[in-house]
Amino acid sequence: MIVAGVMSGTSADGINVALVEIGGAGFDTRFDLLAHHEYPYPRPVRRAVLAAMNAGRASVADLARLNFLLGELYAAAVLTTQKKAEVKVELIGCHGQTLYHQGEASPYFGKKIAATWQTGEGAIIAARVGAPVVSDFRPADMAAGGKGAPLVPFLDYLVYRDAGVGRIVQNLGGIANLTAIPAGASPEDVVAFDTGPGNMVVDAAMERLYRKPYDRDGRVAAKGKPLAAVLKVLLKHSFFRLKPPKTAGREEFGREFVTDFFRRCGRARKEDVVATATALTARSIGEAVKRFVLAAGRRQDSRRDAGATFRDYVVSGGGAKNRTLIAMLRAEVEPLGLLLRSSDEFGVPSAAKEAVAFALLAHETWHRRPSNIPAATGAHRPAILGKISYAT
C-alpha cells in the first residue's frame, strides 16, 4: 500500500511529505521510502500559524479559515509529491499543525481536562487528492489516559530496536523528544518523552535579531559564546525536572518563555544570544538523557550499569542540519559513552522521519490496529489513533 505521510511541526516552517510503500503489520511492518519533499509555508501563512499558537485570544473565523487553508496546502503538497514520484497514493496520514497541546489535565468548569488541537481539514485533503485521510492522531491516546505525545516511538521501535544494542533516538524539531530503546527491549520497555526546546527558541532568536526563520547550519551560534549565567537559570525551569511521560510545546517554551529569555540576555551580543538558545537545547537534552534514561535505568536494575546498555545516540529532524547544535550535543552525550549517529545511516532521512512515522501510523489505523506505545505516552491501554476522512 502506498501511503503519504504529511507533517508540519511546532517550528511551523512548512510541510514535509513522504511517500512510503508499506506492507506487513504492527512491529513486523516493512516499508520503503519512495519520495520525500519539503514545502515551506508562504510567509503570511507562517505568521498566521505562529500567531494562532498558544494565543491568549483568537478570532474563531480566522481559526476556521486557517483550518481549511492548511487542508488545501497539505493537499497541494501531496499532489505535487506524487506527481514528481509518478505514483498514486492510496492513503494519507496527516498530523496537522499543532495550535495547542496540553497533555496534563487541569481544572476547567468543574472538570479536569487535558486538551489538544491539530488543524488542517482532513476532508479537504481527501476531496482534493482523491484518497482517504487519517488525521488528528493525538486525541485517541489522550482519551485512553495518555499525554497524546510522543507518537513517533512506533517508528523508532520498528526501525531502531536491536537484540544486542541499546539506542537513544533523538528528534530535533521545534520541540525535542527522545525514545530510549534498551537492547532486546519489548515495547513495554521503551521510554519516550519531550526533552524541551529543540529549534523553537533558536528560531525565535533568529527571527527577532536577524529577521531570518532559522540559523542555517548553526553559523550564527558558532560565532557566539553561550551566556553561562542565563543558562543556569533557564535550566531550572520546572519542565526539565518533571518525570516522564511528559510533553511540551509552545505553551511551555513559546512566546512567554522567549520574552523571559531575551530579558535575561539583556544587551548581550546577538551571536551570544543565539549561542545561548542553542546551548539550552543541547544542555537540556544532555540532562534529560542522564537523569531520565541512564540514571533511571540504573535505579531499575542495580545489578548492572544501565548506561552500558545504550550505545547509539541517533539524531533526526530539522535541527540535525545545525552543525553547532550537533557539536554541542556530541559534547553532551559522548562523555556518557554514546556514539552520535544520524538516522540517515539507518535508511530514514533525518528530514523525512516524522512524515514517514505518520504514514505508518495511518496504515495501522486504516487496518484497525493500535499504534500508540502506552509506555511512551502514559496511556492506560493501546489505542487506534486518528480520524478518517473518506474520499467520495
CSV table of C-alpha atoms in Angstrom, one decimal:
chain,number,residue,atom,x,y,z
A,1,MET,CA,0.0,0.0,0.0
A,2,ILE,CA,1.4,3.4,-0.9
A,3,VAL,CA,0.8,5.9,1.9
A,4,ALA,CA,1.6,9.7,2.1
A,5,GLY,CA,2.8,10.9,5.4
A,6,VAL,CA,2.3,14.7,6.0
A,7,MET,CA,4.0,16.5,8.8
A,8,SER,CA,4.2,20.2,9.9
A,9,GLY,CA,5.9,20.6,13.2
A,10,THR,CA,5.9,23.2,16.0
A,11,SER,CA,8.6,25.2,14.2
A,12,ALA,CA,5.8,26.0,11.6
A,13,ASP,CA,8.4,26.3,8.9
A,14,GLY,CA,6.5,24.2,6.3
A,15,ILE,CA,5.1,20.9,5.2
A,16,ASN,CA,7.0,17.6,4.8
A,17,VAL,CA,5.6,14.9,2.6
A,18,ALA,CA,6.9,11.3,2.5
A,19,LEU,CA,5.6,8.7,0.1
A,20,VAL,CA,6.0,5.3,1.6
A,21,GLU,CA,5.2,1.8,0.4
A,22,ILE,CA,4.1,-0.3,3.4
A,23,GLY,CA,3.4,-3.9,4.0
A,24,GLY,CA,3.1,-6.2,7.0
A,25,ALA,CA,1.5,-5.2,10.3
A,26,GLY,CA,2.4,-3.8,13.7
A,27,PHE,CA,6.1,-4.2,14.6
A,28,ASP,CA,6.6,-6.6,11.7
A,29,THR,CA,5.7,-3.8,9.3
A,30,ARG,CA,8.0,-3.4,6.2
A,31,PHE,CA,8.3,-0.1,4.4
A,32,ASP,CA,10.2,1.6,1.6
A,33,LEU,CA,10.6,5.4,1.3
A,34,LEU,CA,9.7,6.2,-2.3
A,35,ALA,CA,10.0,10.0,-2.2
A,36,HIS,CA,10.3,12.9,0.2
A,37,HIS,CA,9.8,16.6,-0.4
A,38,GLU,CA,9.6,19.8,1.8
A,39,TYR,CA,7.4,22.8,1.0
A,40,PRO,CA,7.9,26.0,3.0
A,41,TYR,CA,4.8,27.8,4.2
A,42,PRO,CA,4.2,31.1,2.5
A,43,ARG,CA,5.4,33.8,4.9
A,44,PRO,CA,1.9,35.2,5.6
A,45,VAL,CA,0.6,31.7,6.4
A,46,ARG,CA,3.5,31.1,8.7
A,47,ARG,CA,2.9,34.3,10.5
A,48,ALA,CA,-0.8,33.4,10.9
A,49,VAL,CA,0.1,29.9,12.2
A,50,LEU,CA,2.6,31.3,14.8
A,51,ALA,CA,0.1,33.9,15.9
A,52,ALA,CA,-2.6,31.2,16.5
A,53,MET,CA,-0.3,29.0,18.5
A,54,ASN,CA,-0.9,29.4,22.2
A,55,ALA,CA,-2.7,32.6,21.6
A,56,GLY,CA,-4.5,34.2,24.5
A,57,ARG,CA,-7.2,35.4,22.2
A,58,ALA,CA,-8.0,34.5,18.6
A,59,SER,CA,-10.8,35.0,16.1
A,60,VAL,CA,-13.0,32.0,15.6
A,61,ALA,CA,-13.5,32.9,11.9
A,62,ASP,CA,-9.7,33.1,11.4
A,63,LEU,CA,-9.1,29.8,13.0
A,64,ALA,CA,-11.8,28.2,10.9
A,65,ARG,CA,-10.4,29.7,7.7
A,66,LEU,CA,-6.8,28.6,8.7
A,67,ASN,CA,-8.1,25.0,9.2
A,68,PHE,CA,-9.5,24.9,5.6
A,69,LEU,CA,-6.5,26.8,4.2
A,70,LEU,CA,-4.0,24.3,5.6
A,71,GLY,CA,-6.1,21.5,4.3
A,72,GLU,CA,-5.7,23.0,0.8
A,73,LEU,CA,-1.9,23.4,1.3
A,74,TYR,CA,-1.4,19.9,2.6
A,75,ALA,CA,-3.4,18.5,-0.4
A,76,ALA,CA,-1.3,20.6,-2.9
A,77,ALA,CA,1.9,19.3,-1.3
A,78,VAL,CA,0.7,15.6,-1.6
A,79,LEU,CA,-0.4,16.1,-5.2
A,80,THR,CA,2.9,17.7,-6.2
A,81,THR,CA,4.9,15.0,-4.5
A,82,GLN,CA,3.0,12.1,-6.1
A,83,LYS,CA,3.3,13.8,-9.5
A,84,LYS,CA,7.1,14.1,-9.0
A,85,ALA,CA,7.3,10.5,-7.9
A,86,GLU,CA,4.9,9.3,-10.6
A,87,VAL,CA,2.9,7.3,-8.2
A,88,LYS,CA,-0.7,7.5,-6.8
A,89,VAL,CA,-1.2,7.4,-3.1
A,90,GLU,CA,-3.9,5.1,-1.6
A,91,LEU,CA,-4.0,6.6,1.9
A,92,ILE,CA,-2.8,9.8,3.6
A,93,GLY,CA,-1.7,10.2,7.2
A,94,CYS,CA,-1.7,13.9,8.1
A,95,HIS,CA,-0.6,15.0,11.6
A,96,GLY,CA,-1.9,18.6,11.0
A,97,GLN,CA,-0.5,21.8,12.5
A,98,THR,CA,-0.5,21.8,16.3
A,99,LEU,CA,-2.0,25.0,17.7
A,100,TYR,CA,-2.4,23.9,21.3
A,101,HIS,CA,-1.3,20.9,23.3
A,102,GLN,CA,-2.0,20.4,27.0
A,103,GLY,CA,-1.1,16.9,27.9
A,104,GLU,CA,-1.7,17.4,31.7
A,105,ALA,CA,-5.2,17.7,32.9
A,106,SER,CA,-6.2,20.9,34.7
A,107,PRO,CA,-9.4,22.3,36.1
A,108,TYR,CA,-12.0,23.6,33.6
A,109,PHE,CA,-15.6,24.3,34.5
A,110,GLY,CA,-15.6,21.8,37.3
A,111,LYS,CA,-13.8,19.1,35.3
A,112,LYS,CA,-10.1,18.2,34.9
A,113,ILE,CA,-9.4,18.5,31.2
A,114,ALA,CA,-6.4,17.7,29.0
A,115,ALA,CA,-6.7,19.0,25.5
A,116,THR,CA,-5.1,19.2,22.1
A,117,TRP,CA,-5.8,20.8,18.8
A,118,GLN,CA,-4.2,20.0,15.4
A,119,THR,CA,-5.6,22.0,12.5
A,120,GLY,CA,-5.7,21.2,8.8
A,121,GLU,CA,-9.0,19.9,7.5
A,122,GLY,CA,-8.8,16.2,6.5
A,123,ALA,CA,-11.9,16.3,4.5
A,124,ILE,CA,-10.4,18.9,2.2
A,125,ILE,CA,-7.3,16.8,1.7
A,126,ALA,CA,-9.3,13.7,0.9
A,127,ALA,CA,-11.5,15.5,-1.6
A,128,ARG,CA,-8.6,17.2,-3.4
A,129,VAL,CA,-6.3,14.2,-3.6
A,130,GLY,CA,-8.9,11.5,-4.0
A,131,ALA,CA,-7.7,9.3,-1.2
A,132,PRO,CA,-8.8,8.7,2.4
A,133,VAL,CA,-7.1,10.7,5.1
A,134,VAL,CA,-6.2,9.7,8.7
A,135,SER,CA,-5.7,12.8,10.8
A,136,ASP,CA,-5.9,14.1,14.4
A,137,PHE,CA,-3.9,11.3,15.9
A,138,ARG,CA,-3.4,12.6,19.5
A,139,PRO,CA,-6.9,12.6,21.0
A,140,ALA,CA,-7.4,8.8,21.0
A,141,ASP,CA,-4.3,8.3,23.1
A,142,MET,CA,-5.4,11.1,25.4
A,143,ALA,CA,-8.8,9.5,25.8
A,144,ALA,CA,-7.0,6.4,26.9
A,145,GLY,CA,-5.2,8.4,29.6
A,146,GLY,CA,-2.1,9.3,27.7
A,147,LYS,CA,-0.4,12.6,27.0
A,148,GLY,CA,-1.1,12.4,23.3
A,149,ALA,CA,2.7,12.5,22.6
A,150,PRO,CA,5.2,11.4,21.6
A,151,LEU,CA,3.7,9.2,18.8
A,152,VAL,CA,6.9,8.7,16.8
A,153,PRO,CA,8.1,5.9,19.1
A,154,PHE,CA,6.1,3.5,17.0
A,155,LEU,CA,8.5,4.2,14.1
A,156,ASP,CA,11.5,4.4,16.5
A,157,TYR,CA,10.8,0.9,17.9
A,158,LEU,CA,10.2,-0.5,14.5
A,159,VAL,CA,13.4,0.8,13.0
A,160,TYR,CA,15.9,1.0,15.8
A,161,ARG,CA,15.3,-1.9,18.1
A,162,ASP,CA,18.2,-4.4,18.3
A,163,ALA,CA,18.7,-7.5,20.3
A,164,GLY,CA,22.3,-6.5,21.3
A,165,VAL,CA,22.4,-2.7,21.0
A,166,GLY,CA,20.5,-0.1,23.0
A,167,ARG,CA,19.7,3.1,21.2
A,168,ILE,CA,18.5,6.6,22.2
A,169,VAL,CA,16.7,8.2,19.3
A,170,GLN,CA,16.6,12.0,19.4
A,171,ASN,CA,14.3,14.1,17.2
A,172,LEU,CA,15.2,17.8,16.9
A,173,GLY,CA,12.1,19.6,15.8
A,174,GLY,CA,10.6,22.8,17.3
A,175,ILE,CA,10.3,20.7,20.4
A,176,ALA,CA,13.0,18.0,21.0
A,177,ASN,CA,11.9,14.5,22.0
A,178,LEU,CA,13.7,11.2,22.6
A,179,THR,CA,12.9,7.5,22.5
A,180,ALA,CA,15.2,5.2,24.6
A,181,ILE,CA,15.1,1.6,23.4
A,182,PRO,CA,17.3,-0.8,25.5
A,183,ALA,CA,18.9,-3.8,23.9
A,184,GLY,CA,16.4,-6.6,23.4
A,185,ALA,CA,13.6,-4.3,24.5
A,186,SER,CA,9.9,-5.1,24.2
A,187,PRO,CA,7.5,-2.1,23.6
A,188,GLU,CA,6.8,-2.1,27.3
A,189,ASP,CA,10.5,-1.3,27.9
A,190,VAL,CA,10.5,1.8,25.7
A,191,VAL,CA,11.0,5.2,27.4
A,192,ALA,CA,10.0,8.3,25.4
A,193,PHE,CA,9.3,11.9,26.2
A,194,ASP,CA,9.8,15.5,25.2
A,195,THR,CA,13.1,16.9,26.5
A,196,GLY,CA,12.2,20.6,26.0
A,197,PRO,CA,13.0,23.1,23.3
A,198,GLY,CA,14.6,21.9,20.0
A,199,ASN,CA,14.7,24.6,17.4
A,200,MET,CA,11.9,26.7,18.9
A,201,VAL,CA,13.9,29.2,20.9
A,202,VAL,CA,16.8,29.3,18.4
A,203,ASP,CA,14.3,30.2,15.6
A,204,ALA,CA,12.7,32.8,17.8
A,205,ALA,CA,16.0,34.4,18.5
A,206,MET,CA,16.9,34.4,14.8
A,207,GLU,CA,13.6,35.9,13.8
A,208,ARG,CA,13.9,38.7,16.3
A,209,LEU,CA,17.5,39.5,15.9
A,210,TYR,CA,18.2,38.8,12.3
A,211,ARG,CA,14.7,38.6,10.6
A,212,LYS,CA,15.6,35.1,9.5
A,213,PRO,CA,13.5,31.9,10.2
A,214,TYR,CA,16.4,29.8,11.5
A,215,ASP,CA,20.2,29.6,12.0
A,216,ARG,CA,21.4,28.0,8.8
A,217,ASP,CA,24.0,25.3,9.6
A,218,GLY,CA,24.4,26.9,13.0
A,219,ARG,CA,26.6,29.6,11.6
A,220,VAL,CA,25.5,32.4,13.9
A,221,ALA,CA,25.7,30.3,17.0
A,222,ALA,CA,29.2,29.2,16.0
A,223,LYS,CA,30.3,32.9,16.3
A,224,GLY,CA,28.9,33.3,19.7
A,225,LYS,CA,29.6,32.2,23.3
A,226,PRO,CA,26.7,30.9,25.5
A,227,LEU,CA,25.9,33.0,28.5
A,228,ALA,CA,26.6,30.7,31.4
A,229,ALA,CA,24.6,32.7,34.0
A,230,VAL,CA,21.5,32.7,31.7
A,231,LEU,CA,21.7,29.0,31.0
A,232,LYS,CA,22.0,28.2,34.7
A,233,VAL,CA,18.7,30.0,35.4
A,234,LEU,CA,16.8,28.7,32.4
A,235,LEU,CA,17.8,25.1,33.1
A,236,LYS,CA,15.9,25.4,36.4
A,237,HIS,CA,12.6,25.5,34.5
A,238,SER,CA,10.1,23.2,36.2
A,239,PHE,CA,9.5,21.2,33.0
A,240,PHE,CA,13.1,19.9,33.0
A,241,ARG,CA,12.5,18.3,36.4
A,242,LEU,CA,9.2,16.6,35.5
A,243,LYS,CA,9.5,12.8,35.2
A,244,PRO,CA,8.4,11.1,32.0
A,245,PRO,CA,6.0,10.6,30.4
A,246,LYS,CA,5.8,14.3,29.6
A,247,THR,CA,5.2,16.5,26.6
A,248,ALA,CA,5.9,20.1,25.8
A,249,GLY,CA,5.0,22.8,23.2
A,250,ARG,CA,4.7,26.5,22.7
A,251,GLU,CA,2.7,26.5,25.9
A,252,GLU,CA,6.0,25.9,27.8
A,253,PHE,CA,8.7,27.3,25.5
A,254,GLY,CA,6.9,29.7,23.2
A,255,ARG,CA,6.0,33.4,23.5
A,256,GLU,CA,6.2,33.9,27.2
A,257,PHE,CA,9.4,31.8,27.6
A,258,VAL,CA,11.1,33.6,24.8
A,259,THR,CA,10.2,37.0,26.3
A,260,ASP,CA,11.8,36.0,29.6
A,261,PHE,CA,14.8,34.6,27.7
A,262,PHE,CA,15.5,37.9,25.9
A,263,ARG,CA,15.0,39.8,29.2
A,264,ARG,CA,17.7,37.6,30.9
A,265,CYS,CA,20.1,38.0,27.9
A,266,GLY,CA,19.9,41.8,28.3
A,267,ARG,CA,22.3,43.6,26.0
A,268,ALA,CA,24.5,40.6,25.1
A,269,ARG,CA,25.9,40.3,21.6
A,270,LYS,CA,23.4,38.9,19.1
A,271,GLU,CA,25.7,35.9,18.4
A,272,ASP,CA,25.9,35.1,22.1
A,273,VAL,CA,22.1,35.2,22.4
A,274,VAL,CA,21.7,32.6,19.6
A,275,ALA,CA,24.5,30.5,21.0
A,276,THR,CA,22.8,30.5,24.4
A,277,ALA,CA,19.5,29.4,22.8
A,278,THR,CA,21.4,26.6,21.0
A,279,ALA,CA,23.2,25.6,24.2
A,280,LEU,CA,19.9,25.5,26.1
A,281,THR,CA,18.7,22.8,23.7
A,282,ALA,CA,21.9,20.7,23.9
A,283,ARG,CA,22.2,21.1,27.7
A,284,SER,CA,18.5,20.3,28.4
A,285,ILE,CA,18.8,17.1,26.3
A,286,GLY,CA,22.0,16.1,27.9
A,287,GLU,CA,20.5,16.5,31.4
A,288,ALA,CA,17.4,14.5,30.3
A,289,VAL,CA,19.5,11.6,29.0
A,290,LYS,CA,21.5,11.4,32.2
A,291,ARG,CA,18.5,11.9,34.6
A,292,PHE,CA,15.7,10.1,33.0
A,293,VAL,CA,17.3,7.4,30.8
A,294,LEU,CA,20.7,6.4,32.2
A,295,ALA,CA,20.1,7.1,35.9
A,296,ALA,CA,16.6,5.8,35.8
A,297,GLY,CA,17.8,2.6,34.2
A,298,ARG,CA,20.4,2.1,36.9
A,299,ARG,CA,17.7,2.5,39.6
A,300,GLN,CA,15.5,-0.1,38.0
A,301,ASP,CA,18.3,-2.6,37.7
A,302,SER,CA,21.1,-2.0,40.3
A,303,ARG,CA,22.8,-5.2,39.2
A,304,ARG,CA,24.3,-3.7,36.1
A,305,ASP,CA,25.3,-0.4,34.7
A,306,ALA,CA,22.3,0.7,32.6
A,307,GLY,CA,24.4,3.2,30.8
A,308,ALA,CA,26.3,0.4,29.2
A,309,THR,CA,23.2,-1.0,27.6
A,310,PHE,CA,22.9,2.1,25.3
A,311,ARG,CA,25.5,2.6,22.6
A,312,ASP,CA,24.0,4.7,19.8
A,313,TYR,CA,22.5,8.2,20.0
A,314,VAL,CA,20.6,8.6,16.7
A,315,VAL,CA,19.7,12.2,15.7
A,316,SER,CA,17.0,13.3,13.2
A,317,GLY,CA,14.8,16.3,12.5
A,318,GLY,CA,15.5,19.8,11.2
A,319,GLY,CA,17.9,20.5,14.0
A,320,ALA,CA,20.2,17.8,12.7
A,321,LYS,CA,21.3,20.3,10.0
A,322,ASN,CA,22.5,22.7,12.6
A,323,ARG,CA,26.2,21.9,12.9
A,324,THR,CA,26.7,23.9,16.0
A,325,LEU,CA,23.9,22.2,17.8
A,326,ILE,CA,25.2,18.8,16.7
A,327,ALA,CA,28.7,19.7,18.0
A,328,MET,CA,27.2,20.8,21.4
A,329,LEU,CA,25.1,17.6,21.6
A,330,ARG,CA,28.2,15.5,20.8
A,331,ALA,CA,29.9,17.2,23.7
A,332,GLU,CA,27.0,16.2,26.0
A,333,VAL,CA,26.5,12.6,25.0
A,334,GLU,CA,29.9,11.2,24.1
A,335,PRO,CA,31.2,11.5,27.7
A,336,LEU,CA,28.2,9.3,28.6
A,337,GLY,CA,29.6,6.6,26.3
A,338,LEU,CA,27.1,7.2,23.5
A,339,LEU,CA,28.0,7.4,19.8
A,340,LEU,CA,26.2,10.1,17.9
A,341,ARG,CA,24.8,8.9,14.6
A,342,SER,CA,22.3,10.1,12.0
A,343,SER,CA,19.0,8.5,11.2
A,344,ASP,CA,20.2,8.6,7.6
A,345,GLU,CA,22.6,5.7,8.5
A,346,PHE,CA,19.5,3.6,9.2
A,347,GLY,CA,17.7,4.3,5.9
A,348,VAL,CA,15.4,7.1,7.2
A,349,PRO,CA,16.5,10.6,6.1
A,350,SER,CA,16.6,13.0,9.1
A,351,ALA,CA,14.2,15.4,7.5
A,352,ALA,CA,11.7,12.7,6.4
A,353,LYS,CA,11.4,10.7,9.6
A,354,GLU,CA,8.3,12.3,11.2
A,355,ALA,CA,6.4,12.3,7.9
A,356,VAL,CA,7.3,8.6,7.5
A,357,ALA,CA,6.1,8.0,11.0
A,358,PHE,CA,2.6,9.4,10.3
A,359,ALA,CA,2.4,7.3,7.1
A,360,LEU,CA,3.0,4.2,9.2
A,361,LEU,CA,0.5,5.3,11.9
A,362,ALA,CA,-2.1,5.9,9.2
A,363,HIS,CA,-1.5,2.5,7.8
A,364,GLU,CA,-2.1,0.9,11.2
A,365,THR,CA,-5.3,2.9,11.8
A,366,TRP,CA,-6.6,2.0,8.3
A,367,HIS,CA,-6.3,-1.6,9.3
A,368,ARG,CA,-7.9,-1.0,12.7
A,369,ARG,CA,-4.7,-1.7,14.7
A,370,PRO,CA,-3.5,0.4,17.7
A,371,SER,CA,-0.2,2.3,17.2
A,372,ASN,CA,0.4,4.3,20.3
A,373,ILE,CA,3.0,2.9,22.8
A,374,PRO,CA,1.5,3.3,26.2
A,375,ALA,CA,4.9,3.1,27.9
A,376,ALA,CA,5.8,6.3,26.0
A,377,THR,CA,2.6,8.3,26.3
A,378,GLY,CA,1.4,7.1,29.7
A,379,ALA,CA,-1.9,5.7,28.2
A,380,HIS,CA,-3.7,3.0,30.1
A,381,ARG,CA,-4.1,0.9,27.0
A,382,PRO,CA,-3.2,0.6,23.3
A,383,ALA,CA,-5.4,2.9,21.1
A,384,ILE,CA,-6.3,3.1,17.4
A,385,LEU,CA,-5.2,6.6,16.6
A,386,GLY,CA,-6.8,9.2,14.4
A,387,LYS,CA,-10.0,10.1,12.5
A,388,ILE,CA,-10.7,9.0,8.9
A,389,SER,CA,-12.0,11.3,6.2
A,390,TYR,CA,-13.1,9.3,3.2
A,391,ALA,CA,-12.7,10.4,-0.5
A,392,THR,CA,-16.1,10.4,-2.2
